[in-house]
mmCIF file of C-alpha atoms and ligand atoms in Angstrom:
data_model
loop_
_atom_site.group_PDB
_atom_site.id
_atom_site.type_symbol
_atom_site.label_atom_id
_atom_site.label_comp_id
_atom_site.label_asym_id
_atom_site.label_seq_id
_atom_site.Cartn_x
_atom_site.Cartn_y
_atom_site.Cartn_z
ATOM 1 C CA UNK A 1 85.444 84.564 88.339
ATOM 2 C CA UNK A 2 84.137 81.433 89.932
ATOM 3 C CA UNK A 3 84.516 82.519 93.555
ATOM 4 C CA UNK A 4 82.721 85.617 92.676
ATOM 5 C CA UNK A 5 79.987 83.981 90.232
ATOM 6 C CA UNK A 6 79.692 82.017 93.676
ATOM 7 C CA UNK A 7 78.998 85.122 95.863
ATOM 8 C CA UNK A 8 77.239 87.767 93.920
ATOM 9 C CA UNK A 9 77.999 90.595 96.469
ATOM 10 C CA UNK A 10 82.016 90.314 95.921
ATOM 11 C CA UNK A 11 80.952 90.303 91.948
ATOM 12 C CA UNK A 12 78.917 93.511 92.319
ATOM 13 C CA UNK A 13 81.317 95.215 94.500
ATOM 14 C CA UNK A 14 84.127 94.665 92.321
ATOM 15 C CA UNK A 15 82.244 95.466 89.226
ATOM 16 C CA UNK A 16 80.867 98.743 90.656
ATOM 17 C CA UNK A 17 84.437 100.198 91.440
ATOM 18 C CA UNK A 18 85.769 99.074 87.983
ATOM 19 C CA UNK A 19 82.829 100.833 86.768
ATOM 20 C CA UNK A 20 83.093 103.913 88.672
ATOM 21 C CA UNK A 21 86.613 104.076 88.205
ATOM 22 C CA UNK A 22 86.793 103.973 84.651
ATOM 23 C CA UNK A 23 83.281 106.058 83.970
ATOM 24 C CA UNK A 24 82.954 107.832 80.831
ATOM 25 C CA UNK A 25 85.950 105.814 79.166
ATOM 26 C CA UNK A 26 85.787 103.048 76.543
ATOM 27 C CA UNK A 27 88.260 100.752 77.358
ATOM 28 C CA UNK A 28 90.071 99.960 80.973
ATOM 29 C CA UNK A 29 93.987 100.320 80.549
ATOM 30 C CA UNK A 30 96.786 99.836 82.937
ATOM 31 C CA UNK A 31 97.376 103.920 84.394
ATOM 32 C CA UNK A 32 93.919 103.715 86.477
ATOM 33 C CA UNK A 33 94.559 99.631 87.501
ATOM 34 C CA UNK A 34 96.211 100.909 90.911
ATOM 35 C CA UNK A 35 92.744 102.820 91.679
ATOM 36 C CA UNK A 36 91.027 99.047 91.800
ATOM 37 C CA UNK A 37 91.797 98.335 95.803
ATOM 38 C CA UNK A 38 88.738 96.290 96.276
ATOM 39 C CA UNK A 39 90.010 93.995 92.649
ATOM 40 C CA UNK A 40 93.534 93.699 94.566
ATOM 41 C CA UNK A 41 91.593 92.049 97.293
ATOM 42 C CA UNK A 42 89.573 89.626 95.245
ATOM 43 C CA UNK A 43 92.636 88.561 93.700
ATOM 44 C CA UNK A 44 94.537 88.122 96.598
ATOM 45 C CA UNK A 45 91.444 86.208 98.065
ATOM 46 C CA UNK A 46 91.498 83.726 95.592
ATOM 47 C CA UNK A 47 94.994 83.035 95.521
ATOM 48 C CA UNK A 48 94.892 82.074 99.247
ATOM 49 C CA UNK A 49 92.162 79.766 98.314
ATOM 50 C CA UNK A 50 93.483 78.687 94.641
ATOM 51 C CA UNK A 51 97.185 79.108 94.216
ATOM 52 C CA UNK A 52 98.195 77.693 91.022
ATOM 53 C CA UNK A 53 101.344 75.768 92.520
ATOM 54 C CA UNK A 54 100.079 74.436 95.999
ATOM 55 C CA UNK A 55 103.515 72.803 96.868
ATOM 56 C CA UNK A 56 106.280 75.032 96.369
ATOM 57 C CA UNK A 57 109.634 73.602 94.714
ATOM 58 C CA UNK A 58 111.660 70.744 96.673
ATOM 59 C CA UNK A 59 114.345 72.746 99.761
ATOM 60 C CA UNK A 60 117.098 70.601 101.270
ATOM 61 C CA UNK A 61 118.481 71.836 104.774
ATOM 62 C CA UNK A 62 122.336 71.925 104.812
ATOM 63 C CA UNK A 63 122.550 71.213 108.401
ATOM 64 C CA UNK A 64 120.929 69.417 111.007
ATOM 65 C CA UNK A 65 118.184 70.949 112.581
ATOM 66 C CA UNK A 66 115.137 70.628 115.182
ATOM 67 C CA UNK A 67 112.046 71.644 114.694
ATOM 68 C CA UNK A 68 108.518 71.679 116.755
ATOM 69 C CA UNK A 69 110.588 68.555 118.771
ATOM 70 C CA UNK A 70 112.030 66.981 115.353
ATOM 71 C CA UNK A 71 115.210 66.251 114.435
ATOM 72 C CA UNK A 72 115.129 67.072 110.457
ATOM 73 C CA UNK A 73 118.725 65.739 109.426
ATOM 74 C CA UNK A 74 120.919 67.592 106.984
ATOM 75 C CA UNK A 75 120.119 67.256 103.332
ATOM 76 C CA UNK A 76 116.165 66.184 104.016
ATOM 77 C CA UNK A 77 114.225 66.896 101.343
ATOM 78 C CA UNK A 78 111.237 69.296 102.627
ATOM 79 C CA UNK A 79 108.680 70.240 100.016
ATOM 80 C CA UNK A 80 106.062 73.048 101.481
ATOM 81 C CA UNK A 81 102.340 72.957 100.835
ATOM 82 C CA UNK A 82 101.050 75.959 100.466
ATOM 83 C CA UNK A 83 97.594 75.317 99.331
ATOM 84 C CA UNK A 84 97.005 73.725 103.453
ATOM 85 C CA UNK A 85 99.185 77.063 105.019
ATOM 86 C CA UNK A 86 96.438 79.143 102.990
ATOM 87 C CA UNK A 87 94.019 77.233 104.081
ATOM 88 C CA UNK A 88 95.077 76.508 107.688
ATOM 89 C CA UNK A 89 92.670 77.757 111.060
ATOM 90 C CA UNK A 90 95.660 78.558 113.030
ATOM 91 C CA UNK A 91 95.736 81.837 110.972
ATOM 92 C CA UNK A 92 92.767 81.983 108.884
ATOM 93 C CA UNK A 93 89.065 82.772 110.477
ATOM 94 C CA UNK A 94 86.732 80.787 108.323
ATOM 95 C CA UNK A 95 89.462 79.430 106.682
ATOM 96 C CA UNK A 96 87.617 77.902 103.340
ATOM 97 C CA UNK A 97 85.241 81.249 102.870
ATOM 98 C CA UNK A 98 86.194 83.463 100.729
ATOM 99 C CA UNK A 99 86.234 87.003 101.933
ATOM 100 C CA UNK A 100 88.203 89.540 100.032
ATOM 101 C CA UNK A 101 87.323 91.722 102.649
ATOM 102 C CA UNK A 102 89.575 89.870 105.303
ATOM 103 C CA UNK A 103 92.929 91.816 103.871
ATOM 104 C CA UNK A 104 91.158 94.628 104.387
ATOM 105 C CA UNK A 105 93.665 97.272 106.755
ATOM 106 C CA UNK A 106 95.918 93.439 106.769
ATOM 107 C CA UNK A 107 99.587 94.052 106.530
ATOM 108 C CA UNK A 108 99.312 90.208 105.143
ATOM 109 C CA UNK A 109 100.385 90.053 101.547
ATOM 110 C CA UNK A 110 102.019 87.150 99.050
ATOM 111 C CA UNK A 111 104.765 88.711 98.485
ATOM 112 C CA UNK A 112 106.960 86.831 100.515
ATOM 113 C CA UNK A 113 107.558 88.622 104.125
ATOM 114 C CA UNK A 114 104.038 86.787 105.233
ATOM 115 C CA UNK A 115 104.709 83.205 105.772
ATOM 116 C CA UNK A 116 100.625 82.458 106.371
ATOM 117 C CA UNK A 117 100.364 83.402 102.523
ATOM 118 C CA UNK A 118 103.048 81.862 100.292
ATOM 119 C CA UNK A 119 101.105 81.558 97.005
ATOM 120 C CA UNK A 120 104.342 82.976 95.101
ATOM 121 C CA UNK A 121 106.679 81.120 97.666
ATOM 122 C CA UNK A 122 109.357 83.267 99.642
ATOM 123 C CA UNK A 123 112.923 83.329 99.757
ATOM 124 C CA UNK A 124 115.480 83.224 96.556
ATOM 125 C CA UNK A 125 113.477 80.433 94.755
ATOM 126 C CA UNK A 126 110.121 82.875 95.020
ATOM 127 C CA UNK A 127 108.592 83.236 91.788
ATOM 128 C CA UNK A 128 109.801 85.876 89.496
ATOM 129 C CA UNK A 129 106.894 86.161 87.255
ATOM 130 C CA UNK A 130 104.723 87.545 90.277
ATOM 131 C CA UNK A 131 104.450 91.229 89.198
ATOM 132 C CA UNK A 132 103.780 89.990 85.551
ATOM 133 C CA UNK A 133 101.088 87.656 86.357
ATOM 134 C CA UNK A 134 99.446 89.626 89.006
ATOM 135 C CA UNK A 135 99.079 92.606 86.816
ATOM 136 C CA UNK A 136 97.650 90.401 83.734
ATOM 137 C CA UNK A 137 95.167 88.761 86.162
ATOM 138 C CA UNK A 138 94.149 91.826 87.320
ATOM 139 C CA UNK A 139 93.790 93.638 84.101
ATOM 140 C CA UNK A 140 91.849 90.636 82.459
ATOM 141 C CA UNK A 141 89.388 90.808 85.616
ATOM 142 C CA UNK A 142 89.213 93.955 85.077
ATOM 143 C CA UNK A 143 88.126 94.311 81.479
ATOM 144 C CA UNK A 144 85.947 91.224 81.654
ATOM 145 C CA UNK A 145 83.572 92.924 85.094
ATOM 146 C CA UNK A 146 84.090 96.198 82.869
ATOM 147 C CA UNK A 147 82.659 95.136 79.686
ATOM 148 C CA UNK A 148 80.284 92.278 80.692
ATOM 149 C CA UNK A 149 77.750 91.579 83.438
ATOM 150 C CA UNK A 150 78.046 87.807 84.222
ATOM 151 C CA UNK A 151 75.095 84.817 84.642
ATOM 152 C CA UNK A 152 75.526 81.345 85.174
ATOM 153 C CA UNK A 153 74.326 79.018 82.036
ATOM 154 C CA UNK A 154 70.992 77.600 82.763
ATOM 155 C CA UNK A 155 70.539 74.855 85.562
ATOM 156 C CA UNK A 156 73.546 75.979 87.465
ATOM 157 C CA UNK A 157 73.193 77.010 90.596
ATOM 158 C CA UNK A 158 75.721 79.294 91.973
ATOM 159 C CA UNK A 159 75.600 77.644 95.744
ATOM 160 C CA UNK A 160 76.530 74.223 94.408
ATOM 161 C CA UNK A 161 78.916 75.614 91.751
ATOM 162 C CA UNK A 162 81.791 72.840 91.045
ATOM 163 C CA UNK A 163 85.073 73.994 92.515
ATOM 164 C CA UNK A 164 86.956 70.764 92.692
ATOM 165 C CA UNK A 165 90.426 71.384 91.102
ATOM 166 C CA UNK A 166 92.367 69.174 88.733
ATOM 167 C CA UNK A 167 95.865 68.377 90.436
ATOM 168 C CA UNK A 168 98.916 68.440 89.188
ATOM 169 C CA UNK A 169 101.975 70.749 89.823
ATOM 170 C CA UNK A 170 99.803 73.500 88.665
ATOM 171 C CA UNK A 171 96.302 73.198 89.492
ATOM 172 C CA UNK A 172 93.582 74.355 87.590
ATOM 173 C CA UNK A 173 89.934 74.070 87.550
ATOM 174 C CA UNK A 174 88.995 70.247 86.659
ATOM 175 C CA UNK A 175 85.394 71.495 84.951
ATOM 176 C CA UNK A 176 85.294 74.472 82.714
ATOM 177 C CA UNK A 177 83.660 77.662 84.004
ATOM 178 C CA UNK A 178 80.841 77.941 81.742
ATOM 179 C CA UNK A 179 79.242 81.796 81.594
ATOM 180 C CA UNK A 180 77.000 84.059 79.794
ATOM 181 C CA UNK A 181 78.181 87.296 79.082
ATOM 182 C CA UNK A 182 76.086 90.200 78.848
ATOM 183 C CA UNK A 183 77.272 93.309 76.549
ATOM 184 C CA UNK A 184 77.253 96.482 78.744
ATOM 185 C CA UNK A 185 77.420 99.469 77.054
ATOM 186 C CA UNK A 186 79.022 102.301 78.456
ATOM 187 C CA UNK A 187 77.733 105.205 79.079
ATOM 188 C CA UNK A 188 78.787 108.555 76.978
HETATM 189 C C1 LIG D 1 99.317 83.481 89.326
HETATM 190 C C2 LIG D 1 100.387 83.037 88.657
HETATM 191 C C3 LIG D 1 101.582 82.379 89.288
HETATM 192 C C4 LIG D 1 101.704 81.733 90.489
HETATM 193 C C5 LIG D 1 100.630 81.502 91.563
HETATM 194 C C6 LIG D 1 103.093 81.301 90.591
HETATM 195 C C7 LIG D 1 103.619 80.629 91.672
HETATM 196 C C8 LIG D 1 104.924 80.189 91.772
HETATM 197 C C9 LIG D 1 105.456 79.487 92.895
HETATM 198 C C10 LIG D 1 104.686 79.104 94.162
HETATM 199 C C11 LIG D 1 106.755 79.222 92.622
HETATM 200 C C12 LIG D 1 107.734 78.462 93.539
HETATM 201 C C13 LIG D 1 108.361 79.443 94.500
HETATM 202 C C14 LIG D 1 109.063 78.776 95.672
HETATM 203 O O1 LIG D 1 109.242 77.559 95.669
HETATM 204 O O2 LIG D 1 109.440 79.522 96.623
HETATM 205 C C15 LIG D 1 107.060 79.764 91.325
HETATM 206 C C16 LIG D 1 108.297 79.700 90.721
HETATM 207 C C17 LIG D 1 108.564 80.220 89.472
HETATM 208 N N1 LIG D 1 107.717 80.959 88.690
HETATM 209 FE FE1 LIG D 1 105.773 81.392 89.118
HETATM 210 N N2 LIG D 1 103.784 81.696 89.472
HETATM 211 C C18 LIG D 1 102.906 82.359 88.640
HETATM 212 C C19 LIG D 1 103.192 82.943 87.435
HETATM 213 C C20 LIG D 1 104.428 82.947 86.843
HETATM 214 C C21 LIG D 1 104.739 83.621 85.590
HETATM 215 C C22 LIG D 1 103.742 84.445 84.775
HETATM 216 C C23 LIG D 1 106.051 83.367 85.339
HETATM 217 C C24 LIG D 1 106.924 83.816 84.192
HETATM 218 C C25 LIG D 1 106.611 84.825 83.391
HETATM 219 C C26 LIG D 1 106.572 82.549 86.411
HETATM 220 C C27 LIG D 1 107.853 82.069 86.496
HETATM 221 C C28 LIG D 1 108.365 81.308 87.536
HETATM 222 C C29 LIG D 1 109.725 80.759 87.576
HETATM 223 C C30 LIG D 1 110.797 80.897 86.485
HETATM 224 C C31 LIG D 1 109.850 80.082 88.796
HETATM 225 C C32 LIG D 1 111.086 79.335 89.303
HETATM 226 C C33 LIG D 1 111.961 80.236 90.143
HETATM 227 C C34 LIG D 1 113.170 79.494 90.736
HETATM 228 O O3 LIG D 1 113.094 78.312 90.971
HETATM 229 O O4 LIG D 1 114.197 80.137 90.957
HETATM 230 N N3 LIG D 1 105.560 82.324 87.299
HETATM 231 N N4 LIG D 1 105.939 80.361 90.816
#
């Protein structure tokens, strides 16, 4: 919601195809959720910017091995950031923007085969709620772009909008996202 409070066009786009999708019905449910390809991209967007666990858990290597010139002995403790791999120019243009639009025709996605976007990790650790908590976030997102328009509180402006995040093994914003909702009705 913040990312998209920050850039009004990914807002409107995403609240336009929840709104088309779901014309003429009262409530947004999960059988029309996999019509919402634009919303998979937003959410996928701001996972590669925010992901809730930026280091995944601690790996140990059982052997010795070498890598980019190192010699990593056996049983080195290697914990992976994947807040900086999200984040990082060697595979990201514009690395800190976010553009849901950049997984657009991508075969890049978290769900552990792309190593440039580990936000659920990869391997036989990776997270095992991902399914669950994708589809929540998405149907939450949904509903709320649905039901509401959105306006920053008074004073705020969008462009200097706080982001900074409050650390700890799972990161969350450090200042509440204050907004004003505005009732839409739906059209009959
Ligand atoms: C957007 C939400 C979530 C994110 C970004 C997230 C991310 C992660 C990450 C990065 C890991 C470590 C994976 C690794 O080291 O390879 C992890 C592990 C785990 N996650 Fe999630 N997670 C989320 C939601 C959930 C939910 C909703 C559940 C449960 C319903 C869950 C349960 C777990 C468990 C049990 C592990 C430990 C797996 C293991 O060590 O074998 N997660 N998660």
């Amino acid at each position: 919601m913040a990312e998209m409070m920050k850039d009004k066009r990914v807002l409107r786009k995403a609240q336009d195809e929840v709104r088309q999708v779901h014309r003429g019905k009262q409530n947004v449910n999960g059988s029309s959720l996999h019509e919402l390809k634009y919303l998979d991209l937003v959410i996928k967007e701001s996972l590669r910017l925010h992901p809730a666990l930026p280091l995944l858990f601690p790996r140990e290597n059982q052997s010795k091995v070498e890598v980019c010139g190192y010699e990593i002995p056996a049983k080195t403790k290697v914990i992976v950031n994947g807040w900086a791999i999200g984040r990082d120019p060697r595979y990201w243009t514009e690395p800190t923007k976010f553009y849901p639009e950049r997984f657009m025709d991508s075969t890049i996605d978290y769900k552990g085969n792309s190593f440039e976007l580990i936000t659920f990790g990869a391997g036989r650790r990776m997270c095992p709620g991902m399914l669950y908590a994708t589809a929540v976030v998405k149907l939450t997102l949904a509903n709320l772009l649905y039901h509401f328009d959105w306006k920053l509180v008074d004073g705020v402006d969008a462009e200097y909008l706080d982001m900074t995040e409050a650390f700890g093994v799972a990161v969350g914003r450090k200042c509440s996202l204050c907004l004003i909702p505005i009732a839409y009705s739906v059209p009959t």
